[in-house]
Coordinates of C-alpha atoms in Angstrom, one line a residue:
X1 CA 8.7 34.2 120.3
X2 CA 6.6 35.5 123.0
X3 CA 4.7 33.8 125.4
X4 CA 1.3 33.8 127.9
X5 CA 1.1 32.0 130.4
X6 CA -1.0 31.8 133.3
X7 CA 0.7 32.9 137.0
X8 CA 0.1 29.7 138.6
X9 CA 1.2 26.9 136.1
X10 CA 4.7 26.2 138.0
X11 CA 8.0 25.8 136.4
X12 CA 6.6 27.6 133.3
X13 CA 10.0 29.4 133.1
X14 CA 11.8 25.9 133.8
X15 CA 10.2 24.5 130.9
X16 CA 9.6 27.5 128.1
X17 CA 11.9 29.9 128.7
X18 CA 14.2 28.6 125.5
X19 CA 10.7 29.7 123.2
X20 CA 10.9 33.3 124.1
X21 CA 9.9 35.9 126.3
X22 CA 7.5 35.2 129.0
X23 CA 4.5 37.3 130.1
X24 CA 2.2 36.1 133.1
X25 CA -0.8 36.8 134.1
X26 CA -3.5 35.8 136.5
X27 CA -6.0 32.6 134.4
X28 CA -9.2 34.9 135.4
X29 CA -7.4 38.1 133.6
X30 CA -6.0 36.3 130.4
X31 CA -8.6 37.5 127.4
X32 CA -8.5 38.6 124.2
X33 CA -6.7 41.8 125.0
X34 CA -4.4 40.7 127.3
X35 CA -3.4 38.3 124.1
X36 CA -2.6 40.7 121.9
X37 CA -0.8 43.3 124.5
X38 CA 1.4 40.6 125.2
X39 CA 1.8 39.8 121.3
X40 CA 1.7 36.0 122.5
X41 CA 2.3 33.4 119.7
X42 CA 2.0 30.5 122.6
X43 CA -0.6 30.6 125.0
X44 CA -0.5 28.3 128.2
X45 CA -3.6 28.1 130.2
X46 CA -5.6 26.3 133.1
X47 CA -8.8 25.5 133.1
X48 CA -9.9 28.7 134.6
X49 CA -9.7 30.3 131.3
X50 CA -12.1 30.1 127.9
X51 CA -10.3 29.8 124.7
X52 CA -13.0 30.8 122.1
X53 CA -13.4 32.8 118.9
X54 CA -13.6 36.1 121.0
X55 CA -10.2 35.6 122.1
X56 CA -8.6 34.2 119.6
X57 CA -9.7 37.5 117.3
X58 CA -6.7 39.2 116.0
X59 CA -4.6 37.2 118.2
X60 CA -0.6 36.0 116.9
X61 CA -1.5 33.0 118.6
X62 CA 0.5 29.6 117.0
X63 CA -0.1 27.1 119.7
X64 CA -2.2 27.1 123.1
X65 CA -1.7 24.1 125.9
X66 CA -3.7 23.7 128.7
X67 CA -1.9 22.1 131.9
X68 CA -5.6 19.9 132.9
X69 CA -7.3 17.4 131.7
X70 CA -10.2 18.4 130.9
X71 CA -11.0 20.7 127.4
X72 CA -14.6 22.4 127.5
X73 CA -13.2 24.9 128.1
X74 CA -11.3 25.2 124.8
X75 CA -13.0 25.9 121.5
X76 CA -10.7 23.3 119.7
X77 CA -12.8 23.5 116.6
X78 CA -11.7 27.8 116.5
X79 CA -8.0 26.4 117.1
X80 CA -8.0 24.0 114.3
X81 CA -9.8 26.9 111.6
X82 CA -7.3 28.6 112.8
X83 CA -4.0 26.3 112.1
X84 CA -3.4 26.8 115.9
X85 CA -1.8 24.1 117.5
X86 CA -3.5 22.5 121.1
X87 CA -2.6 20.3 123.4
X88 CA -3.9 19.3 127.0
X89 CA -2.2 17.2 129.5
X90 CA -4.5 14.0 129.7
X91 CA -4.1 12.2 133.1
X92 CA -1.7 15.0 134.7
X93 CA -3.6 15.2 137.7
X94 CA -5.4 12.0 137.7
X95 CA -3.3 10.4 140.9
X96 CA -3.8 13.6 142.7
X97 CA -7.8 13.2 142.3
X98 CA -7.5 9.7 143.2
X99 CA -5.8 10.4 146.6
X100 CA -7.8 13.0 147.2
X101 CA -10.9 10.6 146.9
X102 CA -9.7 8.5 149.5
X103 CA -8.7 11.1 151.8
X104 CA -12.5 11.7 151.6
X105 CA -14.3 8.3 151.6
X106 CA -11.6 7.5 154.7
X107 CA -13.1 10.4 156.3
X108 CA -16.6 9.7 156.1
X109 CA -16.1 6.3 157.6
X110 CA -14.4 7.6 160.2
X111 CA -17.3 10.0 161.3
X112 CA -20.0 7.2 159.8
X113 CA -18.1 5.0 162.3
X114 CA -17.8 2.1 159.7
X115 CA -14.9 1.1 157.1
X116 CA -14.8 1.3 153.4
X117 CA -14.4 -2.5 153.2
X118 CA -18.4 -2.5 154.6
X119 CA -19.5 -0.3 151.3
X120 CA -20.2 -0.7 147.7
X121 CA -18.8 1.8 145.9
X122 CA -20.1 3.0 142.3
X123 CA -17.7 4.6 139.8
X124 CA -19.0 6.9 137.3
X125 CA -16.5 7.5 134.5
X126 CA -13.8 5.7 133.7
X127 CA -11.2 7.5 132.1
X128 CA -8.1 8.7 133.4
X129 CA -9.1 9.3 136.8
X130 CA -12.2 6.8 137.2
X131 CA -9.9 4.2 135.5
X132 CA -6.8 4.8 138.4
X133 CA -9.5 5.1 141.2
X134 CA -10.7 1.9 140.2
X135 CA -7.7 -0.1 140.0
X136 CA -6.7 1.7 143.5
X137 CA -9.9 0.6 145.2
X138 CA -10.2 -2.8 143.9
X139 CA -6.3 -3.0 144.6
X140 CA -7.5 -2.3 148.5
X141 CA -10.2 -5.3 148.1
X142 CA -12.8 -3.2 147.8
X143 CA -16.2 -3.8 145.7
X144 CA -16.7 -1.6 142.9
X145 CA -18.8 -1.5 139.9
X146 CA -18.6 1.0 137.3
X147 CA -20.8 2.9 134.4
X148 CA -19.4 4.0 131.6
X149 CA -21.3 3.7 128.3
X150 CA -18.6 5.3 125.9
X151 CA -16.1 2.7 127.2
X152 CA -18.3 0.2 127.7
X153 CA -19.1 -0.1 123.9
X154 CA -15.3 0.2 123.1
X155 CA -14.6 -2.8 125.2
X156 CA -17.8 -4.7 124.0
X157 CA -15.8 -6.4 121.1
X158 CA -12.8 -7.7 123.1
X159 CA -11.9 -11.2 123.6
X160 CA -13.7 -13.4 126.3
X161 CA -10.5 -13.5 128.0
X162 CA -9.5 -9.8 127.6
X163 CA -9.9 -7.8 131.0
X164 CA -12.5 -5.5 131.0
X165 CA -14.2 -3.5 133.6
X166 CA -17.6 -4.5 135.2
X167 CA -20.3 -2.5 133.6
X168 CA -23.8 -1.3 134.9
X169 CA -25.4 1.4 134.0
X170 CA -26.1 4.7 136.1
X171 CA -29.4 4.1 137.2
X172 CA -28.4 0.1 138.6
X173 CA -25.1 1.7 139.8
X174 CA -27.7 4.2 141.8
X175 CA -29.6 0.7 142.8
X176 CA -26.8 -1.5 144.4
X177 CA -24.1 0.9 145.2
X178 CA -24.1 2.5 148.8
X179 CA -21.0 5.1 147.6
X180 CA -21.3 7.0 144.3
X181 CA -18.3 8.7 142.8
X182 CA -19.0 11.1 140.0
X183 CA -15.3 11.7 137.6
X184 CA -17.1 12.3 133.9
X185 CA -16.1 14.9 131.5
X186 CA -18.4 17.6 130.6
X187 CA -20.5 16.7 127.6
X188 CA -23.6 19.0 127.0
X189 CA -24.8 17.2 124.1
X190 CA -25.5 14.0 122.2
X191 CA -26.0 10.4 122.9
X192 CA -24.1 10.1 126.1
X193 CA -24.7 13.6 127.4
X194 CA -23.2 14.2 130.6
X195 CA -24.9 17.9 131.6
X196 CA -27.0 17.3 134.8
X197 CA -26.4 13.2 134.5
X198 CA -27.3 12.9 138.0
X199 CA -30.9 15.2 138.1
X200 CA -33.6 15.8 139.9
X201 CA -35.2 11.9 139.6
X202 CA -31.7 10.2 140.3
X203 CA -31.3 12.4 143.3
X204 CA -34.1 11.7 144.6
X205 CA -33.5 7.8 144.1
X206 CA -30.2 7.9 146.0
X207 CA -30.9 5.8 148.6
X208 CA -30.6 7.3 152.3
X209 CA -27.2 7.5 153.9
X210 CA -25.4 7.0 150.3
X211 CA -22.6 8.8 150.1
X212 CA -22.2 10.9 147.2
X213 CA -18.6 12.4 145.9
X214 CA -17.9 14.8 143.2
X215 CA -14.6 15.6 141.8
X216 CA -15.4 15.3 137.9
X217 CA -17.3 18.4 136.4
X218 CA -19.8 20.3 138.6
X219 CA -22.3 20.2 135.6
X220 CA -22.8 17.0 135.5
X221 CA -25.0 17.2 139.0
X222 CA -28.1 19.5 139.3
X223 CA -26.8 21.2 142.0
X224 CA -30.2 22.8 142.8
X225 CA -31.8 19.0 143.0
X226 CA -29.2 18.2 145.6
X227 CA -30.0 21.3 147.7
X228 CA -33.6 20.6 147.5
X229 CA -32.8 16.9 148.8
X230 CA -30.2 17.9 151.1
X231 CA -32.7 20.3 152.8
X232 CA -35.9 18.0 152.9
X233 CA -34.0 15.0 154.4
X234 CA -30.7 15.3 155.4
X235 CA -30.2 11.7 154.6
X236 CA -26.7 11.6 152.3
X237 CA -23.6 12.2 152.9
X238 CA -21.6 14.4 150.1
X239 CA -18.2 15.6 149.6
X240 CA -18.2 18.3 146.9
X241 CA -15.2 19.6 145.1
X242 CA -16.9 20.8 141.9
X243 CA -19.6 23.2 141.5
X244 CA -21.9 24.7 139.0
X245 CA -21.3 28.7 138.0
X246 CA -17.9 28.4 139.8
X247 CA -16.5 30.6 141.3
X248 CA -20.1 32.0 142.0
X249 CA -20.8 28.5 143.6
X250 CA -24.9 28.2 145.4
X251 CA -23.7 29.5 149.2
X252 CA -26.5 27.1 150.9
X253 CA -25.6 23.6 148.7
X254 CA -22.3 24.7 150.3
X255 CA -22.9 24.5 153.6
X256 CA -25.2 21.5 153.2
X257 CA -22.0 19.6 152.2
X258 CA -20.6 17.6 154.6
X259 CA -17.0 18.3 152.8
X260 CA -16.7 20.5 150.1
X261 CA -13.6 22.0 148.4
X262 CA -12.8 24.9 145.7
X263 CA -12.1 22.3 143.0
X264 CA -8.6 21.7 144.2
X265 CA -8.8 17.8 144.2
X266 CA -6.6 17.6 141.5
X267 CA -3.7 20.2 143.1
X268 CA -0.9 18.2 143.6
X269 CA 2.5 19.7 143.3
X270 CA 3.2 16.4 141.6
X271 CA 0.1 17.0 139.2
X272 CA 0.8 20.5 138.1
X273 CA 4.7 19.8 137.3
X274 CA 3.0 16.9 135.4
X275 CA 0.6 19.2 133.7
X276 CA 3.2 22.4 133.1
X277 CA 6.0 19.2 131.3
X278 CA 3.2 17.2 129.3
X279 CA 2.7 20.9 127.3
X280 CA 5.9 21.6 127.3
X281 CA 7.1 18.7 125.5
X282 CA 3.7 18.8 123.0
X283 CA 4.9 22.9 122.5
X284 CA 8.4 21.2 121.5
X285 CA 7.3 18.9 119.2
X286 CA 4.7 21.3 117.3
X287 CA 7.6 23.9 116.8
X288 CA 10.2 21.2 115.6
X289 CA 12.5 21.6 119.0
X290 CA 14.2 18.8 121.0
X291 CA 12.9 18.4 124.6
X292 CA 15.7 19.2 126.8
X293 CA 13.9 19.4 130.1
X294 CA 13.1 16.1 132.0
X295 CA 10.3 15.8 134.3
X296 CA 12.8 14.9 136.9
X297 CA 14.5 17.7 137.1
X298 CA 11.2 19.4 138.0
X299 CA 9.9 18.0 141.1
X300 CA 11.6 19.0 144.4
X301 CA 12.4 16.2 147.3
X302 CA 8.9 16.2 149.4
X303 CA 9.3 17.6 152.5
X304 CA 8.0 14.3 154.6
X305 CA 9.9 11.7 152.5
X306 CA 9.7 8.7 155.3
X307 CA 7.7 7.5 158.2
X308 CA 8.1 4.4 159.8
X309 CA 5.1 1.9 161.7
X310 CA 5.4 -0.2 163.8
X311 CA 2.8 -2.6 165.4
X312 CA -0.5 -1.4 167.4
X313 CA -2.3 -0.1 164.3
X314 CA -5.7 -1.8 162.5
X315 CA -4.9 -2.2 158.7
X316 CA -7.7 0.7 158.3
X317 CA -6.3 2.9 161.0
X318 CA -2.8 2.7 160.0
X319 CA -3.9 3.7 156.1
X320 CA -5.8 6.1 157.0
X321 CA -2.8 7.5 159.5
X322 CA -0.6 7.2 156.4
X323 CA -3.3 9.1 154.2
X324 CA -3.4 12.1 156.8
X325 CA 0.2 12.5 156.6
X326 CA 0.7 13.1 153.0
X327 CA -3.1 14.6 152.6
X328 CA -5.8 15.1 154.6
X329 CA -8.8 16.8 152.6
X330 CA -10.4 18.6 156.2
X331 CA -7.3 21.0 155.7
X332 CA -9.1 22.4 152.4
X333 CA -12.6 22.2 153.6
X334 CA -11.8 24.1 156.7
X335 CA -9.6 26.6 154.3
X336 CA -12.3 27.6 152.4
X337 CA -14.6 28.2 155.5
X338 CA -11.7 30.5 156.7
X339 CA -11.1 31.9 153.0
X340 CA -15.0 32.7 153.0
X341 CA -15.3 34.3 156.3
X342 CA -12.8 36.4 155.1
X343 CA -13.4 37.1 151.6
X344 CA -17.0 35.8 150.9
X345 CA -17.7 32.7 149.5
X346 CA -16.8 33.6 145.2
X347 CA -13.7 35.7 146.0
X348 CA -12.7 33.2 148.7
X349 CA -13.0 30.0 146.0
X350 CA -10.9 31.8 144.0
X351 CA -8.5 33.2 146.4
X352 CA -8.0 29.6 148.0
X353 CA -7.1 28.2 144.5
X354 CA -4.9 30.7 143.6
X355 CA -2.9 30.7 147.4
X356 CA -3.2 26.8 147.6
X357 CA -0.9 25.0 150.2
X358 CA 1.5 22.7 149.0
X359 CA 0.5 19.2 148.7
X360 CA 2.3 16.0 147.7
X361 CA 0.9 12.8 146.2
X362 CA 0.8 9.2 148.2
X363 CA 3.3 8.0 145.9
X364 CA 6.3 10.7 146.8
X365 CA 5.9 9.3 151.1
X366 CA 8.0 6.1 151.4
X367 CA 6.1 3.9 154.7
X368 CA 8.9 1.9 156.5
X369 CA 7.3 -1.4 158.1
X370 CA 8.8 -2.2 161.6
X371 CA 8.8 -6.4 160.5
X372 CA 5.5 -6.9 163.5
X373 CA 3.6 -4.3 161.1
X374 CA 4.8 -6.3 157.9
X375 CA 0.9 -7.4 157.6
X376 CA 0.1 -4.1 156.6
X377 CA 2.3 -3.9 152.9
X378 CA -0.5 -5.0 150.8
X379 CA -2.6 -2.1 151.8
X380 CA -0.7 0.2 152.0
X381 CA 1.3 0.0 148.8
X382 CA -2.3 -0.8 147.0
X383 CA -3.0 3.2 148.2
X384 CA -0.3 3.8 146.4
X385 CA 2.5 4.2 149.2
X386 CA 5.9 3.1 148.7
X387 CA 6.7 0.6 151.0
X388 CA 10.0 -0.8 152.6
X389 CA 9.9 -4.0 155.2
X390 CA 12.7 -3.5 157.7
X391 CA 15.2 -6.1 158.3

């Protein structure tokens, strides 16, 4: 069997090498020729690449996987004419996101001179990663409120004593929340429509000195409403990891940001060896083939595995020390300046994604508690640390 697979899904070779042969190639270069030169019968992508009709023509193609977990850019109706079989890896990234949101909210509080306890925050899809973000935050003893009509309806038939989320819709979210965290999929059509949710009217009814993050689909935001704001009053604060026409992202709504990153939110080692095993193991089952590859065997020891606090710190101060240590998000909003300076701003996008620093997730950093900083375990493990009380 032969195999394509994209150059930067890690541990490919780990995990498929028993199928067959393996060609790689760059996600930007994979396309209908590139298909057939290989003579690929499994095709493993990211979400870089568009798996349509065009390049499925003529193709060998049996199965295709994308390591993320979002699908637009899959034509899974063109797979299933086709008999092809598809998977994605649902919630492979989602912890990665998550940290990578509160590296950013931690960092606007620290230049807003304020803590994330003082703010509302407003949660705008629930699913994999909106879901984990919430739990996280409210976990912290933070206030959240979240909209999500497609869930909202699934959950409107549980029992009164059932746990359910706290519903509002988008524009009351907009109202009463001084934080607004945008993690929906992309849906361009239909009842709950997603394309451009937050437009030109809800832009302009953000109230000043929200803060406004995206790390869900760049779509979903009217990117040329949020210039047009951001230039008039310069009145919200915005950390951007998603953009519309990527990698040809709008230069000025760029610079306007106050952090903005090439759509690496997601880029943990830890997410991508998630992403590469979750296809893996779907590839196994659709060809009738025992998984003999554990996740485990994957993920290499992280290179900071311990640090150890001891009294002095505020609760905030010492999270968002801990944060910093494992990621700190100014690291990729200052690479893509440099990438950009160097490269422009649509090579560098691309150039930063593809030559992306290592980065662990929270939950690979154990945080050893001198017993006068024992206070601070609650917090800290609700970020998603793990946490040891000495003695």
């Amino acid at each position: 069997m032969r195999l394509l697979i994209d150059s930067l899904i890690p541990k490919a070779e780990a995990c498929f090498a028993e199928l067959g042969s393996i060609t790689r190639r760059p996600g930007r270069e994979i396309d209908a020729q590139a298909v057939r030169d290989a003579g690929a019968e499994v095709l493993v992508v990211r979400s870089i690449t568009r798996v349509d009709e065009a390049l499925l023509e003529d193709s060998r193609l049996r199965f295709v996987g994308t390591c993320t977990i979002g699908t637009d850019h899959i034509d899974q109706a063109a797979l299933e004419a086709r008999g092809i079989g598809f998977a994605n890896a649902p919630g492979c990234n989602a912890e990665a996101v998550v940290d990578y949101v509160l590296s950013s909210l931690l960092t606007l509080a620290e230049r807003e001179g304020t803590e994330l306890d003082q703010r509302r925050i407003g949660i705008v899809g629930a699913g994999n990663v909106g879901g984990r973000l919430y739990r996280r935050l409210t976990a912290l003893g933070l206030d959240c409120r979240v909209c999500d009509p497609p869930r909202a309806e699934r959950e409107a038939d549980l029992e009164a004593d059932e746990p359910r989320l706290p519903f509002d819709d988008l524009d009351t979210l907009i109202e009463t929340c001084d934080v607004l965290c945008l993690h929906t999929p992309l849906v361009r059509e239909g009842e709950h429509r997603t394309h451009h949710l937050l437009d030109e009217a809800r832009i302009a009814a953000l109230e000043p000195g929200t803060w406004l993050l995206n790390a869900g689909r760049g779509d979903c935001l009217d990117g040329q409403a949020l210039l047009a704001r951001l230039a008039a009053r310069s009145d919200l604060r915005t950390v951007l990891d998603v953009f519309e026409d990527e990698p040809a992202i709008d230069e000025a709504l760029w610079r306007l940001a106050d952090i903005a990153t090439p759509h690496i939110a997601g880029h943990s080692l830890d997410g991508k060896l998630r992403g590469t095993h979750q296809v893996y193991r779907a590839a196994m089952k659709h060809f009738g083939l025992p998984v003999r590859v554990a996740f485990e065997d994957l993920a290499p020891a992280p290179a900071l595995p311990n640090l150890t606090l001891d009294a002095g710190l505020a609760p905030w101060e010492a999270l968002r020390l801990c944060v910093r240590a494992c990621y700190d998000v100014r690291r990729d909003h200052d690479g893509l300046i440099r990438y950009q300076r160097e490269q422009g701003l649509t090579a560098g996008f691309d150039a930063y994604r593809s030559e992306y620093p290592l980065r662990r997730e929270f939950s690979t950093l154990e945080v050893r508690l001198r017993p006068a900083a024992a206070s601070l375990e609650p917090l800290l493990a609700a970020a998603g640390f793990t946490v040891e009380v000495e003695g």
